[in-house]
Amino acid sequence: MSAPQGRDAALHSALSIDADWQAFLRHFDLSRGFSFLLLLVDSCENAGFLREDLSRHLTEIGSGPIEDILSWCEPTGSLEELNNLPSLLRYSKFSHALGAIWCEAVASESDPQIERWRREWWLCFSRLNQVRNILQRTIPCPLVFVGAPWVQKTVREAAPDLWSIRSSVSRIFLRTTARNLLEGQILDSDVIPRTSDIADPEYALKMAERLHVRGSAREEAEMLNIAGSALVMKEQFAEATPILQRAQMLLLQTPDLRRELAENEIWLGIAYRRLGQLSEAERVLRDAIETIEMFDSPQPSLLASALHNLAIVLGQQGAVEESISLLQRTLSSQIRSLGEDHPFVARLWLDLGSLLHRHQRHVEAESAYRKALSIQSTSLGREQPDTADVLSNLGLLHQAMGHHHEAEVEFRKALAIWEKTLGSRHPRVHTGYYNLAINLYQAGRIQEAERSARKAFEIEMEAEGYLSPTPYGASMILALVLDAQDRKAEAKAVALRGFDLFMKASLKSHPPVSSVEPILNGYLELFRHLGIAEHLYSRQLEDAIADAET
């Protein structure tokens, strides 16, 4: 198969370092026979590209071809095809030589007929749920369903029994970075939440236990790595750490798995960092760099991930200049190996800009952001989520310098892209409205700020669980906006509702101390400002902060 060209080459490179996609492909390396995989994508075009990449991978591992049983894309898709799918899967005789069966039905949440499509998906999976046992017996290979992100909830509710036997759920937005290894944006809330849209850690752990009983240490370590990395992406760092440590012990005993060891050490470094164990994070990330530098052939993307995370750790420890130097070193090496116009290089420019931005080096930060934006616009086009990330950070930079009009322009551009590509209820959209509301509030445009804050607040109230490392900020800005209009009773109600939801979500998801403490302190200050039962809520907040620290 010929190598991908042009934009496809950039996207293929992005997938090669995307942990979610690599975990999805690993399933085909390790499993045989029936399995149910749900793949969530943001567009028909990207679904087609993922299919090509999966086909390429199946060829590389000597597996069979993909059979397309359904290929349905708005606005040309036929609902009749979706209605016929359960019968087609039940009565077809599939070749045992197949590598996968592909069922693609992608409909954007913004489409006017979305409710009709929701209903048809529901009916389809209700029928599939009834014949799940037959499917397990008769389908000889992985069954891959491809849909838009909203499909996940529909499948879970319409087909609970089929959902219970899923092997993985993966959300791939064809972002052009190893986003799970590279975190460096100004607002932590910009980080894409990692919930159940990734590899299933419970399934991976069960597989690891079976392999342990068989004495298959190599395969056991690989499955533990999958489970541990999935938990990191779910932000369950305390649970991920012992699993990754166990995998590390097995990998240290297997000299020919040095790449897997380096990946493990990077994941472990991220977990340590997010738990506030910075010295441990620094140690294990330096080990990862040493491991990578021993490879016979260069591993630029892997080295970049390790160096980047080490730079973040050093920055948190106060070694700002060393942190910036490491990022610049990473950037230089990636430019040499990938070229100046590679999407991964754009991400590194963004991260360098973010670090400079945090330390008030605004001129240098803006220069880095502009370089990132130029590369992304050329290689991927301007209407991509990564491009919106840069625009949002540019907006934050203008806002920090008091240029509220310029900030508003960038925030609105970012919002338009996120809403078009990710849907109106995505956490990125929440971040966009939150940023815009703060900017308008600081500019004295209170009524406009209220409209944006309410949109962000509505997304917060609808979110299930933990939105992001800085969730429920919209309840704070909306309360302040209402208070500025002498609507104190409404302001108090909003603040208390946001706080209550945040506490419930935090108890469920156990976020790291570094994420919890600033939010709790923010609520404490807000409650004091509004005069909310300080004798009760302030004490509760102070106790929660103390609990988080322990």
PDB file of C-alpha atoms in Angstrom, residues 22-222:
ATOM      1  CA  GLN A  22      -2.670   3.137  19.133  1.00  0.00           C
ATOM      2  CA  ALA A  23      -4.596   1.477  21.984  1.00  0.00           C
ATOM      3  CA  PHE A  24      -7.443   0.800  19.533  1.00  0.00           C
ATOM      4  CA  LEU A  25      -5.066  -0.823  17.033  1.00  0.00           C
ATOM      5  CA  ARG A  26      -3.426  -2.894  19.777  1.00  0.00           C
ATOM      6  CA  HIS A  27      -6.722  -4.701  20.240  1.00  0.00           C
ATOM      7  CA  PHE A  28      -6.304  -6.241  16.783  1.00  0.00           C
ATOM      8  CA  ASP A  29      -2.763  -7.341  17.690  1.00  0.00           C
ATOM      9  CA  LEU A  30      -3.871  -9.173  20.837  1.00  0.00           C
ATOM     10  CA  SER A  31      -7.405 -10.435  20.189  1.00  0.00           C
ATOM     11  CA  ARG A  32      -8.959 -12.959  17.853  1.00  0.00           C
ATOM     12  CA  GLY A  33     -12.620 -13.776  17.279  1.00  0.00           C
ATOM     13  CA  PHE A  34     -15.647 -11.637  18.077  1.00  0.00           C
ATOM     14  CA  SER A  35     -15.372  -8.361  19.941  1.00  0.00           C
ATOM     15  CA  PHE A  36     -17.490  -5.220  19.966  1.00  0.00           C
ATOM     16  CA  LEU A  37     -15.626  -1.939  19.420  1.00  0.00           C
ATOM     17  CA  LEU A  38     -17.219   1.511  19.352  1.00  0.00           C
ATOM     18  CA  LEU A  39     -15.293   4.215  17.504  1.00  0.00           C
ATOM     19  CA  LEU A  40     -16.471   7.821  17.951  1.00  0.00           C
ATOM     20  CA  VAL A  41     -15.411  10.333  15.292  1.00  0.00           C
ATOM     21  CA  ASP A  42     -16.098  13.972  14.460  1.00  0.00           C
ATOM     22  CA  SER A  43     -16.782  13.688  10.715  1.00  0.00           C
ATOM     23  CA  CYS A  44     -17.406  11.302   7.824  1.00  0.00           C
ATOM     24  CA  GLU A  45     -14.143  12.364   6.215  1.00  0.00           C
ATOM     25  CA  ASN A  46     -12.144  11.406   9.292  1.00  0.00           C
ATOM     26  CA  ALA A  47     -14.042   8.129   9.656  1.00  0.00           C
ATOM     27  CA  GLY A  48     -12.872   7.232   6.164  1.00  0.00           C
ATOM     28  CA  PHE A  49      -9.300   8.106   7.005  1.00  0.00           C
ATOM     29  CA  LEU A  50      -9.389   5.955  10.155  1.00  0.00           C
ATOM     30  CA  ARG A  51     -10.703   3.051   8.118  1.00  0.00           C
ATOM     31  CA  GLU A  52      -7.743   3.419   5.737  1.00  0.00           C
ATOM     32  CA  ASP A  53      -5.315   3.488   8.645  1.00  0.00           C
ATOM     33  CA  LEU A  54      -6.892   0.402  10.226  1.00  0.00           C
ATOM     34  CA  SER A  55      -6.690  -1.405   6.881  1.00  0.00           C
ATOM     35  CA  ARG A  56      -3.016  -0.476   6.624  1.00  0.00           C
ATOM     36  CA  HIS A  57      -2.409  -1.818  10.138  1.00  0.00           C
ATOM     37  CA  LEU A  58      -4.231  -5.107   9.466  1.00  0.00           C
ATOM     38  CA  THR A  59      -2.067  -5.619   6.394  1.00  0.00           C
ATOM     39  CA  GLU A  60       1.084  -4.936   8.379  1.00  0.00           C
ATOM     40  CA  ILE A  61       0.225  -7.552  11.036  1.00  0.00           C
ATOM     41  CA  GLY A  62      -0.802 -10.148   8.458  1.00  0.00           C
ATOM     42  CA  SER A  63      -4.501 -10.042   9.263  1.00  0.00           C
ATOM     43  CA  GLY A  64      -7.392 -10.159   6.826  1.00  0.00           C
ATOM     44  CA  PRO A  65      -9.268  -7.336   5.060  1.00  0.00           C
ATOM     45  CA  ILE A  66     -12.089  -5.138   6.319  1.00  0.00           C
ATOM     46  CA  GLU A  67     -15.639  -5.882   5.162  1.00  0.00           C
ATOM     47  CA  ASP A  68     -17.857  -2.771   4.952  1.00  0.00           C
ATOM     48  CA  ILE A  69     -21.304  -3.816   6.091  1.00  0.00           C
ATOM     49  CA  LEU A  70     -22.628  -0.247   6.407  1.00  0.00           C
ATOM     50  CA  SER A  71     -21.293   3.062   5.154  1.00  0.00           C
ATOM     51  CA  TRP A  72     -23.788   5.780   5.945  1.00  0.00           C
ATOM     52  CA  CYS A  73     -22.935   9.457   6.108  1.00  0.00           C
ATOM     53  CA  GLU A  74     -25.157  12.491   6.333  1.00  0.00           C
ATOM     54  CA  PRO A  75     -26.707  13.991   4.312  1.00  0.00           C
ATOM     55  CA  THR A  76     -26.662  11.125   1.767  1.00  0.00           C
ATOM     56  CA  GLY A  77     -27.151   8.285   4.242  1.00  0.00           C
ATOM     57  CA  SER A  78     -30.250   6.141   4.017  1.00  0.00           C
ATOM     58  CA  LEU A  79     -32.070   5.312   7.229  1.00  0.00           C
ATOM     59  CA  GLU A  80     -33.198   2.093   5.556  1.00  0.00           C
ATOM     60  CA  GLU A  81     -29.601   0.863   5.672  1.00  0.00           C
ATOM     61  CA  LEU A  82     -29.513   1.422   9.418  1.00  0.00           C
ATOM     62  CA  ASN A  83     -32.852  -0.344   9.851  1.00  0.00           C
ATOM     63  CA  ASN A  84     -31.600  -3.389   7.923  1.00  0.00           C
ATOM     64  CA  LEU A  85     -28.313  -3.661   9.827  1.00  0.00           C
ATOM     65  CA  PRO A  86     -29.424  -6.069  12.628  1.00  0.00           C
ATOM     66  CA  SER A  87     -30.842  -8.573  10.123  1.00  0.00           C
ATOM     67  CA  LEU A  88     -27.818  -8.224   7.878  1.00  0.00           C
ATOM     68  CA  LEU A  89     -25.415  -8.979  10.735  1.00  0.00           C
ATOM     69  CA  ARG A  90     -27.510 -11.836  12.039  1.00  0.00           C
ATOM     70  CA  TYR A  91     -27.999 -13.749   8.770  1.00  0.00           C
ATOM     71  CA  SER A  92     -24.806 -13.034   6.846  1.00  0.00           C
ATOM     72  CA  LYS A  93     -22.085 -15.676   6.656  1.00  0.00           C
ATOM     73  CA  PHE A  94     -18.781 -13.920   7.222  1.00  0.00           C
ATOM     74  CA  SER A  95     -15.429 -15.320   6.141  1.00  0.00           C
ATOM     75  CA  HIS A  96     -13.070 -16.397   8.922  1.00  0.00           C
ATOM     76  CA  ALA A  97     -10.303 -14.663   6.993  1.00  0.00           C
ATOM     77  CA  LEU A  98     -11.730 -11.200   7.750  1.00  0.00           C
ATOM     78  CA  GLY A  99      -9.730  -8.775   9.873  1.00  0.00           C
ATOM     79  CA  ALA A 100     -12.719  -6.625  10.873  1.00  0.00           C
ATOM     80  CA  ILE A 101     -16.318  -5.758  10.028  1.00  0.00           C
ATOM     81  CA  TRP A 102     -16.905  -2.005   9.615  1.00  0.00           C
ATOM     82  CA  CYS A 103     -20.313  -0.385  10.321  1.00  0.00           C
ATOM     83  CA  GLU A 104     -20.179   3.371   9.797  1.00  0.00           C
ATOM     84  CA  ALA A 105     -23.102   5.754  10.374  1.00  0.00           C
ATOM     85  CA  VAL A 106     -21.973   9.292  11.174  1.00  0.00           C
ATOM     86  CA  ALA A 107     -24.533  12.063  11.705  1.00  0.00           C
ATOM     87  CA  SER A 108     -23.581  15.423  13.198  1.00  0.00           C
ATOM     88  CA  GLU A 109     -25.429  16.578  16.303  1.00  0.00           C
ATOM     89  CA  SER A 110     -25.950  19.937  14.606  1.00  0.00           C
ATOM     90  CA  ASP A 111     -28.027  18.445  11.792  1.00  0.00           C
ATOM     91  CA  PRO A 112     -31.739  19.479  11.787  1.00  0.00           C
ATOM     92  CA  GLN A 113     -32.805  15.811  11.635  1.00  0.00           C
ATOM     93  CA  ILE A 114     -30.722  14.740  14.620  1.00  0.00           C
ATOM     94  CA  GLU A 115     -33.736  13.598  16.676  1.00  0.00           C
ATOM     95  CA  ARG A 116     -34.845  11.304  13.884  1.00  0.00           C
ATOM     96  CA  TRP A 117     -31.369   9.811  13.671  1.00  0.00           C
ATOM     97  CA  ARG A 118     -31.207   9.342  17.426  1.00  0.00           C
ATOM     98  CA  ARG A 119     -34.454   7.379  17.245  1.00  0.00           C
ATOM     99  CA  GLU A 120     -33.190   5.180  14.387  1.00  0.00           C
ATOM    100  CA  TRP A 121     -29.916   4.450  16.181  1.00  0.00           C
ATOM    101  CA  TRP A 122     -31.893   3.540  19.293  1.00  0.00           C
ATOM    102  CA  LEU A 123     -34.129   1.112  17.384  1.00  0.00           C
ATOM    103  CA  CYS A 124     -31.145  -0.412  15.593  1.00  0.00           C
ATOM    104  CA  PHE A 125     -29.220  -1.132  18.782  1.00  0.00           C
ATOM    105  CA  SER A 126     -32.282  -2.326  20.648  1.00  0.00           C
ATOM    106  CA  ARG A 127     -32.626  -5.022  17.989  1.00  0.00           C
ATOM    107  CA  LEU A 128     -28.896  -5.766  18.048  1.00  0.00           C
ATOM    108  CA  ASN A 129     -29.129  -6.216  21.811  1.00  0.00           C
ATOM    109  CA  GLN A 130     -31.711  -8.947  21.311  1.00  0.00           C
ATOM    110  CA  VAL A 131     -29.439 -10.982  19.003  1.00  0.00           C
ATOM    111  CA  ARG A 132     -26.120 -10.326  20.792  1.00  0.00           C
ATOM    112  CA  ASN A 133     -25.568 -14.002  21.642  1.00  0.00           C
ATOM    113  CA  ILE A 134     -26.036 -15.020  18.006  1.00  0.00           C
ATOM    114  CA  LEU A 135     -23.607 -12.313  16.907  1.00  0.00           C
ATOM    115  CA  GLN A 136     -20.987 -13.550  19.363  1.00  0.00           C
ATOM    116  CA  ARG A 137     -21.252 -17.078  17.955  1.00  0.00           C
ATOM    117  CA  THR A 138     -21.369 -16.256  14.248  1.00  0.00           C
ATOM    118  CA  ILE A 139     -19.133 -13.226  13.732  1.00  0.00           C
ATOM    119  CA  PRO A 140     -15.485 -14.377  13.530  1.00  0.00           C
ATOM    120  CA  CYS A 141     -13.698 -11.025  13.949  1.00  0.00           C
ATOM    121  CA  PRO A 142     -13.943  -7.609  15.652  1.00  0.00           C
ATOM    122  CA  LEU A 143     -17.184  -5.741  14.920  1.00  0.00           C
ATOM    123  CA  VAL A 144     -16.423  -2.017  14.661  1.00  0.00           C
ATOM    124  CA  PHE A 145     -19.263   0.501  14.947  1.00  0.00           C
ATOM    125  CA  VAL A 146     -18.369   4.047  13.895  1.00  0.00           C
ATOM    126  CA  GLY A 147     -20.516   7.020  14.849  1.00  0.00           C
ATOM    127  CA  ALA A 148     -20.547  10.583  16.138  1.00  0.00           C
ATOM    128  CA  PRO A 149     -19.819  11.149  19.869  1.00  0.00           C
ATOM    129  CA  TRP A 150     -23.507  11.426  20.811  1.00  0.00           C
ATOM    130  CA  VAL A 151     -23.984   7.788  19.764  1.00  0.00           C
ATOM    131  CA  GLN A 152     -22.184   6.482  22.864  1.00  0.00           C
ATOM    132  CA  LYS A 153     -25.021   7.354  25.250  1.00  0.00           C
ATOM    133  CA  THR A 154     -27.617   5.936  22.853  1.00  0.00           C
ATOM    134  CA  VAL A 155     -25.801   2.607  22.536  1.00  0.00           C
ATOM    135  CA  ARG A 156     -25.288   2.343  26.285  1.00  0.00           C
ATOM    136  CA  GLU A 157     -28.979   2.933  27.031  1.00  0.00           C
ATOM    137  CA  ALA A 158     -30.539   1.064  24.100  1.00  0.00           C
ATOM    138  CA  ALA A 159     -28.289  -2.023  24.263  1.00  0.00           C
ATOM    139  CA  PRO A 160     -27.134  -2.509  27.877  1.00  0.00           C
ATOM    140  CA  ASP A 161     -26.284  -6.189  27.405  1.00  0.00           C
ATOM    141  CA  LEU A 162     -24.307  -5.578  24.225  1.00  0.00           C
ATOM    142  CA  TRP A 163     -22.643  -2.600  25.937  1.00  0.00           C
ATOM    143  CA  SER A 164     -21.535  -4.847  28.799  1.00  0.00           C
ATOM    144  CA  ILE A 165     -19.474  -7.028  26.433  1.00  0.00           C
ATOM    145  CA  ARG A 166     -17.745  -4.133  24.639  1.00  0.00           C
ATOM    146  CA  SER A 167     -13.974  -4.418  24.354  1.00  0.00           C
ATOM    147  CA  SER A 168     -13.268  -0.705  23.980  1.00  0.00           C
ATOM    148  CA  VAL A 169     -14.752   2.693  23.272  1.00  0.00           C
ATOM    149  CA  SER A 170     -12.398   5.107  21.516  1.00  0.00           C
ATOM    150  CA  ARG A 171     -12.948   8.745  20.627  1.00  0.00           C
ATOM    151  CA  ILE A 172     -10.632   9.926  17.859  1.00  0.00           C
ATOM    152  CA  PHE A 173     -10.800  13.551  16.730  1.00  0.00           C
ATOM    153  CA  LEU A 174      -7.688  13.325  14.525  1.00  0.00           C
ATOM    154  CA  ARG A 175      -5.959  15.928  16.599  1.00  0.00           C
ATOM    155  CA  THR A 176      -2.422  16.443  15.404  1.00  0.00           C
ATOM    156  CA  THR A 177      -0.630  15.787  18.668  1.00  0.00           C
ATOM    157  CA  ALA A 178       0.007  13.119  21.244  1.00  0.00           C
ATOM    158  CA  ARG A 179      -2.504  14.977  23.339  1.00  0.00           C
ATOM    159  CA  ASN A 180      -2.429  12.471  26.159  1.00  0.00           C
ATOM    160  CA  LEU A 181       1.289  13.080  26.695  1.00  0.00           C
ATOM    161  CA  LEU A 182       1.483  16.784  25.960  1.00  0.00           C
ATOM    162  CA  GLU A 183      -0.384  19.148  28.265  1.00  0.00           C
ATOM    163  CA  GLY A 184       0.678  22.760  28.314  1.00  0.00           C
ATOM    164  CA  GLN A 185      -2.268  25.057  27.610  1.00  0.00           C
ATOM    165  CA  ILE A 186      -2.920  28.180  29.624  1.00  0.00           C
ATOM    166  CA  LEU A 187      -6.333  27.047  30.865  1.00  0.00           C
ATOM    167  CA  ASP A 188      -6.356  23.518  32.291  1.00  0.00           C
ATOM    168  CA  SER A 189     -10.041  23.422  31.314  1.00  0.00           C
ATOM    169  CA  ASP A 190      -8.899  23.268  27.689  1.00  0.00           C
ATOM    170  CA  VAL A 191      -7.720  19.701  28.231  1.00  0.00           C
ATOM    171  CA  ILE A 192     -10.180  17.250  26.591  1.00  0.00           C
ATOM    172  CA  PRO A 193     -11.901  15.242  29.335  1.00  0.00           C
ATOM    173  CA  ARG A 194     -11.030  11.549  29.330  1.00  0.00           C
ATOM    174  CA  THR A 195     -13.874   9.517  30.515  1.00  0.00           C
ATOM    175  CA  SER A 196     -15.356   6.343  29.029  1.00  0.00           C
ATOM    176  CA  ASP A 197     -14.420   7.286  25.474  1.00  0.00           C
ATOM    177  CA  ILE A 198     -11.080   5.446  25.647  1.00  0.00           C
ATOM    178  CA  ALA A 199      -9.817   1.882  26.069  1.00  0.00           C
ATOM    179  CA  ASP A 200     -11.684  -0.012  28.793  1.00  0.00           C
ATOM    180  CA  PRO A 201      -9.208  -0.457  31.698  1.00  0.00           C
ATOM    181  CA  GLU A 202     -11.335  -3.136  33.384  1.00  0.00           C
ATOM    182  CA  TYR A 203     -11.220  -5.288  30.272  1.00  0.00           C
ATOM    183  CA  ALA A 204      -7.457  -4.788  29.936  1.00  0.00           C
ATOM    184  CA  LEU A 205      -6.909  -5.727  33.587  1.00  0.00           C
ATOM    185  CA  LYS A 206      -8.956  -8.905  33.163  1.00  0.00           C
ATOM    186  CA  MET A 207      -6.833  -9.831  30.160  1.00  0.00           C
ATOM    187  CA  ALA A 208      -3.682  -9.089  32.171  1.00  0.00           C
ATOM    188  CA  GLU A 209      -4.785 -11.433  34.953  1.00  0.00           C
ATOM    189  CA  ARG A 210      -5.429 -14.242  32.464  1.00  0.00           C
ATOM    190  CA  LEU A 211      -2.011 -13.718  30.925  1.00  0.00           C
ATOM    191  CA  HIS A 212      -0.434 -13.705  34.396  1.00  0.00           C
ATOM    192  CA  VAL A 213      -1.955 -17.122  35.117  1.00  0.00           C
ATOM    193  CA  ARG A 214      -0.517 -18.398  31.827  1.00  0.00           C
ATOM    194  CA  GLY A 215       2.903 -16.997  32.694  1.00  0.00           C
ATOM    195  CA  SER A 216       2.925 -14.693  29.647  1.00  0.00           C
ATOM    196  CA  ALA A 217       4.890 -11.826  31.205  1.00  0.00           C
ATOM    197  CA  ARG A 218       5.443  -9.920  27.962  1.00  0.00           C
ATOM    198  CA  GLU A 219       1.761  -9.809  27.001  1.00  0.00           C
ATOM    199  CA  GLU A 220       0.749  -9.182  30.610  1.00  0.00           C
ATOM    200  CA  ALA A 221       2.974  -6.083  30.721  1.00  0.00           C
ATOM    201  CA  GLU A 222       1.456  -4.782  27.490  1.00  0.00           C
TER     202      GLU A 222
END
